[in-house]
XYZ file of N, CA, C and O in Angstrom:
556
model
N -39.393 -7.959 61.232
C -40.040 -6.740 60.783
C -39.058 -5.814 60.078
O -39.444 -5.026 59.230
N -37.810 -5.945 60.426
C -36.804 -5.064 59.828
C -36.604 -5.362 58.355
O -36.235 -4.494 57.580
N -36.844 -6.603 57.948
C -36.648 -6.957 56.549
C -37.672 -6.306 55.647
O -37.403 -6.045 54.477
N -38.871 -6.027 56.166
C -39.869 -5.335 55.340
C -39.442 -3.891 55.098
O -39.626 -3.366 53.996
N -38.878 -3.272 56.110
C -38.374 -1.900 55.925
C -37.223 -1.880 54.921
O -37.131 -0.982 54.089
N -36.362 -2.885 55.016
C -35.244 -2.976 54.092
C -35.737 -3.191 52.661
O -35.237 -2.555 51.717
N -36.720 -4.059 52.480
C -37.278 -4.306 51.153
C -37.958 -3.049 50.608
O -37.808 -2.706 49.425
N -38.703 -2.338 51.452
C -39.357 -1.102 51.030
C -38.329 -0.050 50.632
O -38.476 0.617 49.601
N -37.276 0.091 51.413
C -36.222 1.053 51.104
C -35.531 0.698 49.791
O -35.254 1.573 48.965
N -35.289 -0.573 49.555
C -34.668 -1.020 48.312
C -35.574 -0.730 47.119
O -35.112 -0.230 46.088
N -36.842 -1.025 47.258
C -37.785 -0.761 46.163
C -37.875 0.726 45.863
O -37.910 1.136 44.697
N -37.917 1.553 46.891
C -37.978 3.000 46.679
C -36.715 3.507 45.998
O -36.773 4.375 45.119
N -35.569 2.972 46.362
C -34.316 3.377 45.736
C -34.295 2.988 44.262
O -33.922 3.794 43.405
N -34.723 1.780 43.953
C -34.778 1.322 42.563
C -35.766 2.172 41.764
O -35.481 2.582 40.627
N -36.906 2.474 42.336
C -37.898 3.308 41.671
C -37.346 4.697 41.393
O -37.533 5.251 40.305
N -36.642 5.263 42.344
C -36.040 6.588 42.161
C -35.014 6.577 41.039
O -34.995 7.461 40.181
N -34.153 5.562 41.024
C -33.137 5.469 39.975
C -33.789 5.279 38.610
O -33.362 5.894 37.619
N -34.827 4.466 38.535
C -35.502 4.252 37.255
C -36.187 5.514 36.761
O -36.172 5.811 35.567
N -36.816 6.272 37.647
C -37.458 7.513 37.206
C -36.422 8.566 36.832
O -36.666 9.386 35.958
N -35.279 8.532 37.481
C -34.232 9.503 37.180
C -33.619 9.255 35.807
O -33.338 10.188 35.061
N -33.457 8.005 35.451
C -32.804 7.649 34.197
C -33.755 6.949 33.224
O -33.359 6.042 32.508
N -35.009 7.352 33.166
C -35.955 6.643 32.303
C -35.689 6.900 30.830
O -36.095 6.122 29.978
N -34.992 7.979 30.482
C -34.722 8.254 29.081
C -33.587 7.401 28.523
O -33.471 7.237 27.320
N -32.750 6.892 29.384
C -31.603 6.116 28.920
C -32.014 4.654 28.882
O -31.924 3.937 29.862
N -32.483 4.206 27.712
C -32.883 2.798 27.558
C -32.040 2.181 26.461
O -32.506 1.832 25.393
N -30.749 2.089 26.751
C -29.844 1.595 25.719
C -28.645 0.920 26.349
O -28.502 0.881 27.560
N -27.759 0.403 25.481
C -26.535 -0.264 25.940
C -25.380 0.713 25.822
O -25.402 1.625 25.017
N -24.342 0.510 26.589
C -23.199 1.427 26.579
C -22.088 0.898 25.687
O -20.981 0.676 26.113
N -22.421 0.689 24.408
C -21.448 0.201 23.440
C -21.383 1.214 22.312
O -22.402 1.615 21.767
N -20.196 1.644 21.951
C -20.033 2.630 20.892
C -20.005 1.941 19.542
O -19.330 0.937 19.355
N -20.743 2.513 18.579
C -20.808 1.944 17.253
C -19.803 2.590 16.316
O -19.570 2.127 15.224
N -19.199 3.697 16.752
C -18.251 4.383 15.911
C -18.919 5.422 15.032
O -18.273 6.126 14.282
N -20.257 5.548 15.082
C -20.971 6.542 14.296
C -20.869 7.890 14.995
O -20.873 7.977 16.218
N -20.836 8.954 14.204
C -20.821 10.299 14.772
C -22.268 10.727 14.952
O -23.087 10.630 14.035
N -22.597 11.216 16.128
C -23.961 11.611 16.427
C -24.219 13.022 15.915
O -23.395 13.914 16.063
N -25.394 13.246 15.325
C -25.735 14.554 14.780
C -26.268 15.489 15.860
O -26.378 16.684 15.640
N -26.574 14.968 17.027
C -27.154 15.774 18.101
C -26.100 16.191 19.112
O -26.376 16.280 20.296
N -24.877 16.467 18.680
C -23.807 16.800 19.610
C -24.037 18.154 20.257
O -23.572 18.417 21.362
N -24.722 19.070 19.570
C -25.005 20.386 20.141
C -26.088 20.308 21.198
O -26.237 21.223 22.010
N -26.835 19.257 21.203
C -27.889 19.024 22.171
C -27.286 18.913 23.568
O -26.228 18.341 23.730
N -27.946 19.442 24.635
C -27.382 19.292 25.977
C -27.226 17.841 26.401
O -26.397 17.513 27.221
N -28.051 16.958 25.832
C -27.900 15.538 26.155
C -27.031 14.842 25.111
O -27.046 13.638 24.978
N -26.266 15.620 24.361
C -25.413 15.064 23.315
C -24.382 14.108 23.875
O -24.036 13.117 23.249
N -23.878 14.414 25.076
C -22.898 13.531 25.697
C -23.472 12.155 25.959
O -22.838 11.138 25.685
N -24.704 12.125 26.477
C -25.346 10.832 26.726
C -25.615 10.109 25.413
O -25.456 8.909 25.314
N -26.013 10.839 24.411
C -26.323 10.200 23.134
C -25.056 9.664 22.467
O -25.115 8.691 21.736
N -23.911 10.296 22.707
C -22.675 9.790 22.124
C -22.183 8.559 22.874
O -21.588 7.666 22.296
N -22.421 8.496 24.179
C -21.954 7.355 24.970
C -22.866 6.157 24.771
O -22.416 5.029 24.587
N -24.180 6.401 24.787
C -25.149 5.307 24.706
C -25.746 5.238 23.313
O -25.866 6.244 22.613
N -26.132 4.042 22.900
C -26.816 3.871 21.622
C -28.177 3.260 21.900
O -28.414 2.693 22.980
N -29.057 3.381 20.948
C -30.402 2.850 21.116
C -30.359 1.324 21.209
O -29.412 0.679 20.756
N -31.409 0.776 21.774
C -31.441 -0.659 22.051
C -31.356 -1.495 20.775
O -30.637 -2.490 20.714
N -32.079 -1.099 19.719
C -32.044 -1.889 18.484
C -30.670 -1.809 17.821
O -30.203 -2.774 17.227
N -29.973 -0.645 17.933
C -28.614 -0.549 17.406
C -27.662 -1.454 18.179
O -26.766 -2.067 17.607
N -27.843 -1.517 19.505
C -26.973 -2.359 20.327
C -27.159 -3.827 19.979
O -26.190 -4.584 19.872
N -28.429 -4.246 19.783
C -28.651 -5.662 19.452
C -28.074 -5.991 18.083
O -27.502 -7.060 17.880
N -28.182 -5.065 17.125
C -27.602 -5.338 15.811
C -26.076 -5.344 15.887
O -25.418 -6.053 15.137
N -25.519 -4.547 16.811
C -24.063 -4.553 16.998
C -23.591 -5.933 17.437
O -22.609 -6.467 16.914
N -24.308 -6.538 18.386
C -23.899 -7.852 18.867
C -24.179 -8.940 17.834
O -23.490 -9.948 17.788
N -25.198 -8.748 16.997
C -25.452 -9.733 15.951
C -24.388 -9.658 14.866
O -24.019 -10.660 14.272
N -23.901 -8.429 14.593
C -22.880 -8.242 13.571
C -21.605 -8.970 13.937
O -20.914 -9.499 13.084
N -21.275 -8.975 15.190
C -20.006 -9.562 15.627
C -20.307 -10.823 16.421
O -20.699 -10.762 17.575
N -20.125 -11.966 15.795
C -20.389 -13.228 16.465
C -19.236 -13.621 17.362
O -18.200 -12.954 17.428
N -19.400 -14.698 18.050
C -18.389 -15.153 18.988
C -17.120 -15.604 18.279
O -16.022 -15.401 18.758
N -17.275 -16.236 17.132
C -16.126 -16.814 16.440
C -15.634 -15.954 15.279
O -14.810 -16.378 14.501
N -16.163 -14.749 15.166
C -15.735 -13.910 14.052
C -14.318 -13.407 14.290
O -13.821 -13.373 15.405
N -13.675 -12.996 13.229
C -12.296 -12.530 13.299
C -12.268 -11.144 13.921
O -13.097 -10.296 13.615
N -11.298 -10.917 14.777
C -11.164 -9.609 15.417
C -10.525 -8.625 14.443
O -9.698 -9.005 13.613
N -10.892 -7.375 14.596
C -10.271 -6.351 13.769
C -8.874 -6.063 14.308
O -8.546 -6.399 15.452
N -8.063 -5.419 13.485
C -6.696 -5.105 13.906
C -6.698 -4.141 15.082
O -5.849 -4.231 15.968
N -7.672 -3.232 15.118
C -7.769 -2.297 16.249
C -8.039 -3.039 17.555
O -7.469 -2.715 18.590
N -8.929 -4.041 17.497
C -9.213 -4.830 18.701
C -7.984 -5.617 19.144
O -7.684 -5.701 20.337
N -7.287 -6.181 18.187
C -6.073 -6.951 18.513
C -5.036 -6.024 19.145
O -4.404 -6.362 20.155
N -4.871 -4.836 18.548
C -3.901 -3.877 19.090
C -4.295 -3.423 20.492
O -3.439 -3.284 21.369
N -5.593 -3.186 20.706
C -6.049 -2.750 22.026
C -5.794 -3.838 23.070
O -5.331 -3.548 24.178
N -6.088 -5.085 22.723
C -5.833 -6.181 23.663
C -4.347 -6.324 23.948
O -3.950 -6.570 25.095
N -3.533 -6.154 22.915
C -2.084 -6.249 23.115
C -1.586 -5.132 24.023
O -0.743 -5.355 24.898
N -2.118 -3.921 23.829
C -1.735 -2.804 24.714
C -2.142 -3.082 26.151
O -1.394 -2.796 27.091
N -3.327 -3.673 26.330
C -3.764 -4.010 27.691
C -2.855 -5.057 28.312
O -2.492 -4.957 29.484
N -2.471 -6.073 27.525
C -1.560 -7.096 28.047
C -0.214 -6.492 28.429
O 0.347 -6.805 29.479
N 0.309 -5.637 27.553
C 1.612 -5.016 27.831
C 1.539 -4.127 29.074
O 2.461 -4.117 29.890
N 0.436 -3.398 29.225
C 0.279 -2.545 30.409
C 0.197 -3.392 31.667
O 0.791 -3.058 32.701
N -0.530 -4.508 31.603
C -0.636 -5.388 32.770
C 0.718 -6.003 33.104
O 1.087 -6.098 34.288
N 1.464 -6.407 32.080
C 2.801 -6.961 32.319
C 3.718 -5.921 32.952
O 4.502 -6.243 33.856
N 3.626 -4.690 32.491
C 4.462 -3.626 33.054
C 4.100 -3.371 34.527
O 4.984 -3.194 35.368
N 2.795 -3.373 34.822
C 2.375 -3.188 36.221
C 2.885 -4.334 37.103
O 3.358 -4.104 38.216
N 2.811 -5.563 36.591
C 3.328 -6.707 37.355
C 4.824 -6.580 37.581
O 5.321 -6.830 38.676
N 5.544 -6.194 36.522
C 6.995 -6.053 36.623
C 7.361 -4.981 37.652
O 8.234 -5.190 38.492
N 6.663 -3.845 37.608
C 6.938 -2.783 38.580
C 6.624 -3.235 40.004
O 7.374 -2.942 40.942
N 5.511 -3.962 40.163
C 5.133 -4.437 41.490
C 6.191 -5.385 42.040
O 6.630 -5.245 43.192
N 6.624 -6.350 41.223
C 7.610 -7.314 41.706
C 8.963 -6.666 41.948
O 9.676 -7.042 42.895
N 9.304 -5.682 41.127
C 10.554 -4.965 41.356
C 10.504 -4.195 42.674
O 11.470 -4.202 43.443
N 9.355 -3.586 42.943
C 9.197 -2.862 44.214
C 9.271 -3.816 45.404
O 9.923 -3.517 46.407
N 8.609 -4.976 45.276
C 8.662 -5.967 46.357
C 10.094 -6.448 46.583
O 10.536 -6.598 47.723
N 10.843 -6.701 45.494
C 12.222 -7.157 45.609
C 13.092 -6.088 46.270
O 13.905 -6.391 47.148
N 12.900 -4.822 45.883
C 13.674 -3.745 46.488
C 13.377 -3.610 47.976
O 14.289 -3.394 48.786
N 12.099 -3.741 48.333
C 11.745 -3.677 49.753
C 12.385 -4.813 50.526
O 12.893 -4.617 51.630
N 12.365 -6.029 49.962
C 12.959 -7.169 50.645
C 14.463 -6.978 50.787
O 15.033 -7.269 51.847
N 15.109 -6.495 49.711
C 16.559 -6.306 49.780
C 16.926 -5.256 50.820
O 17.886 -5.439 51.576
N 16.173 -4.166 50.883
C 16.487 -3.139 51.879
C 16.235 -3.667 53.290
O 17.009 -3.391 54.215
N 15.175 -4.467 53.452
C 14.892 -5.062 54.767
C 16.017 -6.021 55.161
O 16.487 -6.001 56.313
N 16.447 -6.853 54.220
C 17.523 -7.809 54.514
C 18.817 -7.069 54.843
O 19.557 -7.467 55.747
N 19.087 -5.982 54.125
C 20.292 -5.214 54.398
C 20.237 -4.572 55.785
O 21.234 -4.576 56.524
N 19.058 -4.047 56.149
C 18.910 -3.472 57.494
C 19.113 -4.530 58.570
O 19.781 -4.278 59.583
N 18.534 -5.711 58.363
C 18.709 -6.800 59.332
C 20.178 -7.187 59.454
O 20.682 -7.419 60.549
N 20.867 -7.265 58.322
C 22.288 -7.608 58.322
C 23.095 -6.550 59.077
O 23.970 -6.890 59.892
N 22.789 -5.277 58.821
C 23.494 -4.200 59.516
C 23.238 -4.233 61.016
O 24.152 -4.028 61.825
N 21.976 -4.508 61.396
C 21.661 -4.604 62.825
C 22.398 -5.761 63.473
O 22.901 -5.647 64.602
N 22.470 -6.897 62.774
C 23.181 -8.055 63.318
C 24.668 -7.752 63.470
O 25.279 -8.112 64.482
N 25.246 -7.073 62.469
C 26.660 -6.681 62.580
C 26.885 -5.762 63.765
O 27.878 -5.898 64.498
N 25.966 -4.824 63.973
C 26.095 -3.889 65.101
C 26.006 -4.631 66.432
O 26.784 -4.382 67.357
N 25.044 -5.565 66.536
C 24.923 -6.340 67.782
C 26.176 -7.177 68.025
O 26.663 -7.263 69.155
N 26.707 -7.797 66.974
C 27.925 -8.594 67.114
C 29.094 -7.726 67.551
O 29.882 -8.101 68.435
N 29.227 -6.552 66.944
C 30.311 -5.642 67.303
C 30.184 -5.204 68.767
O 31.170 -5.180 69.512
N 28.960 -4.880 69.186
C 28.756 -4.474 70.581
C 29.100 -5.612 71.543
O 29.735 -5.392 72.586
N 28.669 -6.830 71.228
C 28.957 -7.973 72.100
C 30.463 -8.224 72.174
O 31.007 -8.512 73.245
N 31.146 -8.129 71.037
C 32.600 -8.328 71.019
C 33.294 -7.260 71.856
O 34.224 -7.552 72.631
N 32.831 -6.037 71.719
C 33.420 -4.939 72.490
C 33.199 -5.138 73.987
O 34.113 -4.944 74.795
N 31.983 -5.566 74.356
C 31.711 -5.820 75.778
C 32.567 -6.977 76.291
O 33.080 -6.928 77.418
N 32.745 -8.016 75.491
C 33.555 -9.149 75.920
C 35.004 -8.716 76.129
O 35.628 -9.095 77.110
N 35.526 -7.874 75.215
C 36.906 -7.407 75.339
C 37.077 -6.530 76.575
O 38.084 -6.624 77.277
N 36.070 -5.661 76.853
C 36.159 -4.818 78.044
C 36.132 -5.662 79.310
O 36.850 -5.399 80.271
N 35.310 -6.696 79.315
C 35.191 -7.530 80.503
C 36.465 -8.329 80.740
O 36.899 -8.517 81.878
N 37.076 -8.807 79.649
C 38.259 -9.645 79.784
C 39.578 -8.872 79.732
O 40.640 -9.483 79.746
N 39.519 -7.570 79.664
C 40.751 -6.780 79.576
C 41.531 -6.895 80.880
O 40.983 -6.671 81.964
N 42.821 -7.243 80.812
C 43.613 -7.449 82.025
C 44.602 -6.318 82.263
O 45.475 -6.432 83.118
N 44.488 -5.224 81.532
C 45.377 -4.098 81.741
C 46.622 -4.149 80.905
O 47.380 -3.190 80.859
N 46.922 -5.255 80.318
C 48.097 -5.372 79.459
C 47.666 -5.151 78.014
O 46.566 -5.510 77.617
N 48.557 -4.510 77.262
C 48.218 -4.260 75.870
C 49.322 -4.808 75.013
O 50.452 -4.315 75.119
N 49.213 -5.762 74.205
C 48.031 -6.598 74.018
C 47.820 -7.543 75.202
O 48.715 -7.769 75.979
N 46.644 -8.060 75.286
C 46.270 -8.873 76.440
C 47.201 -10.085 76.579
O 47.407 -10.829 75.631
N 47.728 -10.260 77.776
C 48.697 -11.331 78.045
C 48.040 -12.703 77.928
O 48.624 -13.645 77.419
N 46.806 -12.815 78.433
C 46.117 -14.095 78.510
C 45.972 -14.737 77.120
O 46.141 -15.939 76.968
N 45.642 -13.932 76.119
C 45.311 -14.503 74.823
C 46.467 -14.445 73.830
O 46.317 -14.903 72.722
N 47.623 -13.857 74.241
C 48.746 -13.778 73.327
C 49.955 -14.572 73.799
O 50.991 -14.524 73.180
N 49.848 -15.267 74.910
C 51.022 -15.998 75.395
C 51.244 -17.261 74.591
O 50.301 -17.849 74.091
N 52.481 -17.627 74.515
C 52.844 -18.844 73.794
C 53.055 -19.948 74.787
O 53.731 -19.785 75.783
N 52.472 -21.054 74.533
C 52.662 -22.199 75.431
C 53.875 -22.979 74.974
O 54.122 -23.132 73.788
N 54.624 -23.443 75.934
C 55.832 -24.184 75.630
C 55.565 -25.664 75.569
O 54.788 -26.231 76.196
């Protein structure tokens, strides 16, 4: 029974969205034309969206195998360069984090070794300086 409520709620939500945006029946592709209705309060929507027949002619004008314009090539190149820069920054950050972690581990290991050596020397200290046991010469 819960699925009927879910379906009803979904339908009501879709109906609300459709009634709210019933005037916008177009694609969100810019044609590069300047809109004459910019002073209109809905001028922003008219500049972003184009009418449906204009959108279909836009896609017919530019086929799949047609040559790209220099602006499109430049935009794609800028996107590639930006993505490469983001990757480079990410990997550099990861490398720096690993190096700092490795350095901390190394420092901790040195500290533990130093403490163990110090404890061993205190335990084996025989009161002589330098220690007789470890500095005697065997004949």
